[in-house]
Coordinates of C-alpha atoms in Angstrom, one line a residue:
X1431 CA 67.4 55.8 43.4
X1432 CA 66.8 53.0 46.1
X1433 CA 71.1 51.4 46.8
X1434 CA 69.3 48.7 45.7
X1435 CA 68.3 50.4 42.3
X1436 CA 72.1 51.5 42.4
X1437 CA 73.1 48.8 42.8
X1438 CA 71.7 46.6 40.5
X1439 CA 72.9 49.8 37.5
X1440 CA 76.7 49.2 38.8
X1441 CA 76.2 45.7 37.9
X1442 CA 75.7 46.7 34.0
X1443 CA 78.6 49.2 34.7
X1444 CA 81.5 46.8 35.3
X1445 CA 79.6 43.2 34.0
X1446 CA 81.0 41.7 30.9
X1447 CA 80.2 42.1 27.4
X1448 CA 78.4 39.0 27.1
X1449 CA 77.2 38.4 31.0
X1450 CA 74.7 41.6 31.0
X1451 CA 71.8 39.1 32.1
X1452 CA 73.1 36.9 33.9
X1453 CA 74.8 39.2 36.4
X1454 CA 71.9 41.7 36.1
X1455 CA 70.1 38.8 37.3
X1456 CA 72.0 37.2 40.2
X1457 CA 71.9 41.1 41.8
X1458 CA 68.1 41.0 41.5
X1459 CA 67.8 37.9 43.6
X1460 CA 70.0 39.6 46.0
X1461 CA 68.3 42.7 46.5
X1462 CA 64.3 42.3 45.1
X1463 CA 63.9 38.5 45.0
X1464 CA 63.6 38.3 41.8
X1465 CA 64.7 34.2 41.1
X1466 CA 63.3 34.5 37.3
X1467 CA 64.7 37.2 34.9
X1468 CA 64.4 37.1 31.0
X1469 CA 65.7 39.3 28.2
X1470 CA 63.5 39.2 24.8
X1471 CA 64.4 41.9 21.7
X1472 CA 62.2 42.3 19.1
X1473 CA 63.4 40.3 15.8
X1474 CA 64.4 42.2 12.4
X1475 CA 60.7 41.8 11.3
X1476 CA 59.2 43.4 14.6
X1477 CA 56.9 40.8 14.7
X1478 CA 58.5 38.4 17.3
X1479 CA 60.2 39.1 20.2
X1480 CA 62.6 36.6 21.3
X1481 CA 64.9 35.4 24.5
X1482 CA 68.2 35.3 24.8
X1483 CA 68.5 32.0 26.3
X1484 CA 65.8 29.3 25.3
X1485 CA 62.6 28.9 25.2
X1486 CA 59.8 30.4 23.0
X1487 CA 59.7 33.9 21.5
X1488 CA 56.8 35.7 21.7
X1489 CA 54.4 36.7 18.8
X1490 CA 50.3 36.8 20.2
X1491 CA 49.9 39.9 19.7
X1492 CA 47.6 40.2 22.7
X1493 CA 50.5 39.0 24.9
X1494 CA 51.2 41.0 27.9
X1495 CA 55.0 41.8 26.6
X1496 CA 54.0 43.2 23.4
X1497 CA 51.9 45.1 25.2
X1498 CA 55.2 46.0 27.1
X1499 CA 56.6 46.6 24.4
X1500 CA 54.2 48.5 22.3
X1501 CA 53.6 51.1 25.1
X1502 CA 56.8 51.4 27.3
X1503 CA 55.2 50.8 30.3
X1504 CA 56.3 48.2 32.6
X1505 CA 53.0 45.7 33.0
X1506 CA 52.6 43.2 35.6
X1507 CA 50.4 40.1 35.7
X1508 CA 50.3 37.7 38.2
X1509 CA 53.5 38.5 39.8
X1510 CA 55.3 38.5 36.2
X1511 CA 56.6 41.7 35.3
X1512 CA 57.3 42.6 31.6
X1513 CA 59.5 45.8 31.4
X1514 CA 60.1 47.4 28.3
X1515 CA 64.4 47.6 27.3
X1516 CA 64.7 50.9 25.7
X1517 CA 67.2 54.0 24.4
X1518 CA 66.1 57.2 24.1
X1519 CA 63.4 55.9 21.6
X1520 CA 65.0 52.8 20.6
X1521 CA 62.9 50.4 21.5
X1522 CA 65.5 47.0 21.5
X1523 CA 63.2 44.8 23.8
X1524 CA 62.1 43.4 27.1
X1525 CA 63.2 42.2 30.7
X1526 CA 60.4 39.5 32.6
X1527 CA 61.1 39.0 35.9
X1528 CA 59.3 37.6 38.1
X1529 CA 58.4 36.9 41.7
X1530 CA 57.4 41.3 40.7
X1531 CA 56.4 42.6 43.9
X1532 CA 53.5 44.6 44.7
X1533 CA 55.2 47.8 45.5
X1534 CA 54.9 50.4 42.9
X1535 CA 57.9 52.2 44.3
X1536 CA 59.3 48.7 43.2
X1537 CA 58.4 47.7 40.4
X1538 CA 59.5 51.6 38.7
X1539 CA 63.1 51.4 40.4
X1540 CA 62.8 47.7 37.6
X1541 CA 61.4 49.8 35.6
X1542 CA 64.8 52.0 35.9
X1543 CA 66.9 48.9 35.7
X1544 CA 65.4 47.6 31.8
X1545 CA 66.3 51.0 31.0
X1546 CA 69.9 51.0 32.3
X1547 CA 70.7 47.4 30.9
X1548 CA 69.6 49.1 26.8
X1549 CA 71.9 51.6 27.3
X1550 CA 74.2 49.4 27.8
X1551 CA 72.8 47.0 25.5
X1552 CA 73.6 49.4 22.5
X1553 CA 76.9 50.0 24.5
X1554 CA 78.4 46.6 23.4
X1555 CA 77.1 46.1 20.7
X1556 CA 80.3 46.6 19.1
X1557 CA 82.7 44.4 21.0
X1558 CA 79.9 40.9 20.8
X1559 CA 77.6 39.2 18.8
X1560 CA 75.8 37.3 21.6
X1561 CA 72.8 40.2 21.4
X1562 CA 72.9 40.4 17.6
X1563 CA 72.5 36.7 17.2
X1564 CA 69.6 36.5 19.3
X1565 CA 67.5 38.6 18.0
X1566 CA 67.3 36.7 14.6
X1567 CA 64.7 33.9 13.6
X1568 CA 66.2 33.3 10.7
X1569 CA 69.8 33.7 8.8
X1570 CA 70.3 37.1 7.3
X1571 CA 71.6 37.6 3.8
X1572 CA 75.3 38.9 3.9
X1573 CA 73.0 42.0 2.2
X1574 CA 70.7 42.7 4.6
X1575 CA 73.8 41.8 7.4
X1576 CA 75.2 44.9 5.7
X1577 CA 72.3 46.7 5.4
X1578 CA 71.2 46.7 9.2
X1579 CA 74.3 47.3 10.1
X1580 CA 74.6 50.5 8.3
X1581 CA 71.4 51.6 10.1
X1582 CA 71.2 54.2 13.4
X1583 CA 69.0 52.2 14.8
X1584 CA 65.1 52.1 14.9
X1585 CA 63.5 54.3 16.6
X1586 CA 64.2 57.9 18.4
X1587 CA 62.0 59.7 20.2
X1588 CA 63.4 63.2 21.9
X1589 CA 60.7 66.2 23.3
X1590 CA 59.7 67.5 19.8
X1591 CA 60.4 64.6 17.0
X1592 CA 59.1 60.5 17.1
X1593 CA 60.4 59.5 14.6
X1594 CA 60.6 55.2 13.2
X1595 CA 61.4 53.3 10.1
X1596 CA 61.7 50.2 8.8
X1597 CA 63.3 47.6 5.6
X1598 CA 61.7 44.9 4.4
X1599 CA 61.6 42.0 3.3
X1600 CA 63.3 42.1 7.3
X1601 CA 66.1 39.1 6.5
X1602 CA 67.1 40.1 2.6
X1603 CA 66.6 43.1 1.8
X1604 CA 68.9 44.8 -0.5
X1605 CA 69.8 48.1 -1.8
X1606 CA 67.1 49.8 0.6
X1607 CA 67.9 51.9 3.6
X1608 CA 67.9 54.7 6.2
X1609 CA 69.3 57.1 8.3
X1610 CA 69.1 59.7 10.5
X1611 CA 71.2 61.9 13.6
X1612 CA 69.6 65.1 15.4
X1613 CA 72.3 67.7 16.8
X1614 CA 69.4 69.2 19.8
X1615 CA 68.6 72.1 16.3
X1616 CA 67.9 69.6 13.7
X1617 CA 66.8 66.6 12.2
X1618 CA 68.0 65.1 9.2
X1619 CA 66.8 62.2 7.4
X1620 CA 67.8 59.7 4.4
X1621 CA 66.0 56.9 2.9
X1622 CA 67.7 55.9 -0.1
X1623 CA 67.7 53.1 -2.8
X1624 CA 71.1 52.1 -4.1
X1625 CA 70.4 50.1 -7.7
X1626 CA 71.3 46.5 -8.7
X1627 CA 70.7 43.3 -6.6
X1628 CA 72.2 41.7 -3.5
X1629 CA 75.4 43.0 -2.3
X1630 CA 75.9 44.9 -5.2
X1631 CA 73.7 47.2 -4.3
X1632 CA 74.1 46.5 -0.6
X1633 CA 77.6 48.0 -1.5
X1634 CA 76.1 51.1 -3.6
X1635 CA 73.5 52.1 -1.2
X1636 CA 76.5 51.8 2.5
X1637 CA 78.8 54.0 0.2
X1638 CA 76.2 56.4 -0.7
X1639 CA 75.5 56.2 3.7
X1640 CA 78.9 57.5 4.2
X1641 CA 79.2 59.9 1.9
X1642 CA 76.4 61.1 2.8
X1643 CA 76.7 61.2 6.0
X1644 CA 81.1 62.4 5.2
X1645 CA 79.4 65.5 3.7
X1646 CA 76.7 66.2 7.1
X1647 CA 78.9 66.2 9.5
X1648 CA 81.2 68.9 7.3
X1649 CA 78.4 71.5 8.0
X1650 CA 77.2 71.4 4.5
X1651 CA 73.6 72.2 3.4
X1652 CA 71.3 69.2 2.0
X1653 CA 72.0 71.1 -1.2
X1654 CA 75.2 70.4 -1.1
X1655 CA 75.6 67.1 0.8
X1656 CA 73.1 65.9 -2.7
X1657 CA 75.7 66.9 -4.9
X1658 CA 79.1 65.7 -2.2
X1659 CA 77.3 62.2 -2.6
X1660 CA 76.3 62.9 -6.3
X1661 CA 80.0 62.7 -7.4
X1662 CA 81.2 59.9 -4.7
X1663 CA 79.1 58.3 -6.5
X1664 CA 79.4 59.2 -10.2
X1665 CA 83.7 58.7 -9.9
X1666 CA 82.7 55.7 -8.6
X1667 CA 81.2 54.0 -11.0
X1668 CA 80.9 56.5 -13.9
X1669 CA 77.2 57.0 -14.5
X1670 CA 76.5 53.4 -14.5
X1671 CA 74.8 52.5 -11.1
X1672 CA 72.6 55.1 -9.4
X1673 CA 71.5 55.6 -5.6
X1674 CA 67.6 56.8 -5.1
X1675 CA 67.6 59.7 -2.3
X1676 CA 65.5 61.7 -0.6
X1677 CA 67.0 64.3 1.7
X1678 CA 65.2 65.9 4.3
X1679 CA 65.9 68.1 7.4
X1680 CA 63.8 69.4 9.7
X1681 CA 64.1 72.7 11.5
X1682 CA 63.8 71.8 15.5
X1683 CA 62.4 75.8 17.0
X1684 CA 60.4 76.5 13.7
X1685 CA 58.9 73.3 11.8
X1686 CA 60.5 74.7 8.2
X1687 CA 61.0 70.9 6.3
X1688 CA 64.2 71.5 4.0
X1689 CA 63.6 68.4 1.0
X1690 CA 65.7 67.4 -1.6
X1691 CA 64.0 64.8 -3.8
X1692 CA 66.5 62.9 -6.5
X1693 CA 65.1 60.4 -7.8
X1694 CA 63.0 59.6 -4.1
X1695 CA 60.1 57.3 -2.3
X1696 CA 57.1 59.8 -1.3
X1697 CA 56.6 61.3 0.7
X1698 CA 53.0 61.8 2.7
X1699 CA 52.1 64.1 5.5
X1700 CA 48.7 63.0 7.8
X1701 CA 47.3 66.1 9.2
X1702 CA 44.3 66.0 11.3
X1703 CA 43.5 63.1 9.5
X1704 CA 44.1 64.1 6.0
X1705 CA 46.5 62.1 3.7
X1706 CA 48.5 64.2 1.2
X1707 CA 51.6 63.8 -0.7
X1708 CA 53.8 66.4 -0.7
X1709 CA 54.6 67.9 -4.4
X1710 CA 57.4 67.3 -5.0
X1711 CA 60.5 68.2 -7.1
X1712 CA 62.4 65.4 -8.9
X1713 CA 65.8 64.9 -9.7
X1714 CA 68.4 63.3 -11.0
X1715 CA 69.1 60.3 -9.0
X1716 CA 72.5 60.7 -7.1
X1717 CA 75.5 59.1 -9.4
X1718 CA 73.5 59.4 -12.8
X1719 CA 75.6 62.1 -13.9
X1720 CA 78.8 64.6 -13.6
X1721 CA 78.6 67.7 -11.6
X1722 CA 75.1 68.1 -11.1
X1723 CA 73.1 71.1 -8.6
X1724 CA 70.3 70.5 -6.3
X1725 CA 67.4 72.6 -5.2
X1726 CA 65.9 72.2 -1.9
X1727 CA 63.0 72.6 -1.3
X1728 CA 60.9 73.6 2.0
X1729 CA 57.4 73.2 4.0
X1730 CA 56.6 74.4 6.7
X1731 CA 55.0 71.3 10.1
X1732 CA 52.0 72.0 11.9
X1733 CA 52.1 70.8 15.7
X1734 CA 50.7 67.6 15.1
X1735 CA 51.8 66.7 11.8
X1736 CA 52.7 63.5 11.1
X1737 CA 55.4 62.2 8.1
X1738 CA 55.6 59.0 6.1
X1739 CA 58.4 58.2 4.0
X1740 CA 57.4 55.2 1.6
X1741 CA 59.6 52.9 -1.7
X1742 CA 57.9 52.2 -4.8
X1743 CA 57.9 48.7 -2.4
X1744 CA 55.4 49.1 -0.8
X1745 CA 53.0 50.3 -3.6
X1746 CA 54.0 48.0 -5.0
X1747 CA 53.3 45.4 -2.6
X1748 CA 51.3 42.4 -5.1
X1749 CA 49.2 39.8 -3.8
X1750 CA 46.8 37.6 -5.8
X1751 CA 47.9 39.5 -9.4
X1752 CA 46.4 42.4 -7.2
X1753 CA 48.6 45.8 -6.3
X1754 CA 48.9 47.2 -2.8
X1755 CA 48.3 50.7 -4.0
X1756 CA 46.7 53.5 -3.1
X1757 CA 44.0 53.3 -1.9
X1758 CA 44.4 51.2 0.4
X1759 CA 47.4 52.6 1.8
X1760 CA 45.7 56.5 2.4
X1761 CA 43.7 54.2 3.8
X1762 CA 45.3 52.1 6.4
X1763 CA 47.7 55.9 6.7
X1764 CA 44.4 57.3 8.2
X1765 CA 44.0 54.6 11.2
X1766 CA 47.5 54.9 12.7
X1767 CA 46.9 57.9 13.5
X1768 CA 46.4 57.1 17.1
X1769 CA 49.4 55.5 17.2
X1770 CA 53.7 55.8 18.1
X1771 CA 55.3 55.6 15.3
X1772 CA 57.0 52.5 15.1
X1773 CA 53.5 50.7 15.7
X1774 CA 52.2 52.4 12.6
X1775 CA 55.9 51.5 11.7
X1776 CA 54.5 47.9 12.0
X1777 CA 51.3 47.5 11.7
X1778 CA 52.2 49.1 7.6
X1779 CA 54.1 46.8 7.2
X1780 CA 51.9 43.8 8.7
X1781 CA 49.5 45.1 6.6
X1782 CA 51.4 44.4 3.7
X1783 CA 52.8 40.9 4.7
X1784 CA 49.3 39.9 5.3
X1785 CA 48.5 41.3 1.3
X1786 CA 50.9 38.9 -0.2
X1787 CA 50.3 36.5 2.4
X1788 CA 54.2 36.3 3.1
X1789 CA 56.8 37.9 2.9
X1790 CA 57.3 41.0 0.7
X1791 CA 59.3 40.1 -2.2
X1792 CA 60.5 43.7 -3.6
X1793 CA 62.4 45.9 -1.3
X1794 CA 60.4 48.4 1.2
X1795 CA 61.1 51.6 2.7
X1796 CA 58.9 52.9 5.9
X1797 CA 59.7 55.3 8.4
X1798 CA 57.6 57.6 10.3
X1799 CA 57.5 61.3 11.6
X1800 CA 55.5 62.7 14.1
X1801 CA 56.3 66.1 14.7
X1802 CA 55.5 67.6 17.3
X1803 CA 56.2 71.5 17.3
X1804 CA 59.3 73.9 19.1
X1805 CA 60.5 72.1 22.6
X1806 CA 62.1 74.6 25.1

């Protein structure tokens, strides 16, 4: 790493939370002669790259910024550089710089600086609203604000897996959510659908999410996590409110997937170009009854397998009085094989929006997980 790149990274760590891009731009001009720097963040719908300062959103699929975002590699066109801003697979947006020198070593340094910016954005987001406010093209409902605050991110990459998820309608989602965590040995994943409407549904989902996190962080197995969350919800609502949940735990060494289906969405496997719905044992949603015992199922994944978790809002999406349905879904899922998980999720949501000719009305959650196999 050159001294210029080191100074740029140090500038980011020392900058005030709201001035990351401003201070970085000044340092890039001093060190590299770059006179224009703008951060474009992907919006909640995954349909636009929105500038941090004034300017137009980038929505054209073929735009160099979108190619950079989709392929996660630098794109330079007429000395204008587009660099992916991400953090451990969490794609936040694109840094546009100009003029960019025609020098591969310099472009690689700028790529590293954009990645450092991604890490700093995650670090400062809890202390400022500047970046979160700039990545919305319209007002979030209160229920949606609560749901997005719950999420661990929208994408995650490790050598053994790649993961992405999306909530729809992004600016008005109510009870659907997802959560994940990994510790190097296992990946924990849950998708949640709280009953009800508006803030009430979001509050119910939030309670379930925190109860499951609490149980997971206590070191409990999947069935016990479900049981503990079930008790917390029943104690609060006495069976009048419940939450449909799918709980997954993937052993990152063996590829063994443990599942608890508590009134969950669908779990679909894409293997060698074929789509198969995994046969899950349907059990009671969390909070429906007191002291429910939950049972685990196990499936063995093969390297290259892709899993989709799909809520009812996907299949039930309706356009011109016709449901999207399983045939259209299976056909589309097969086409996602070459795509990265976030591209697959974004493409499926885009296909649903085109089908209904607008935003989805009912909540929908889509999560895509690629298992690449055990890694040293």
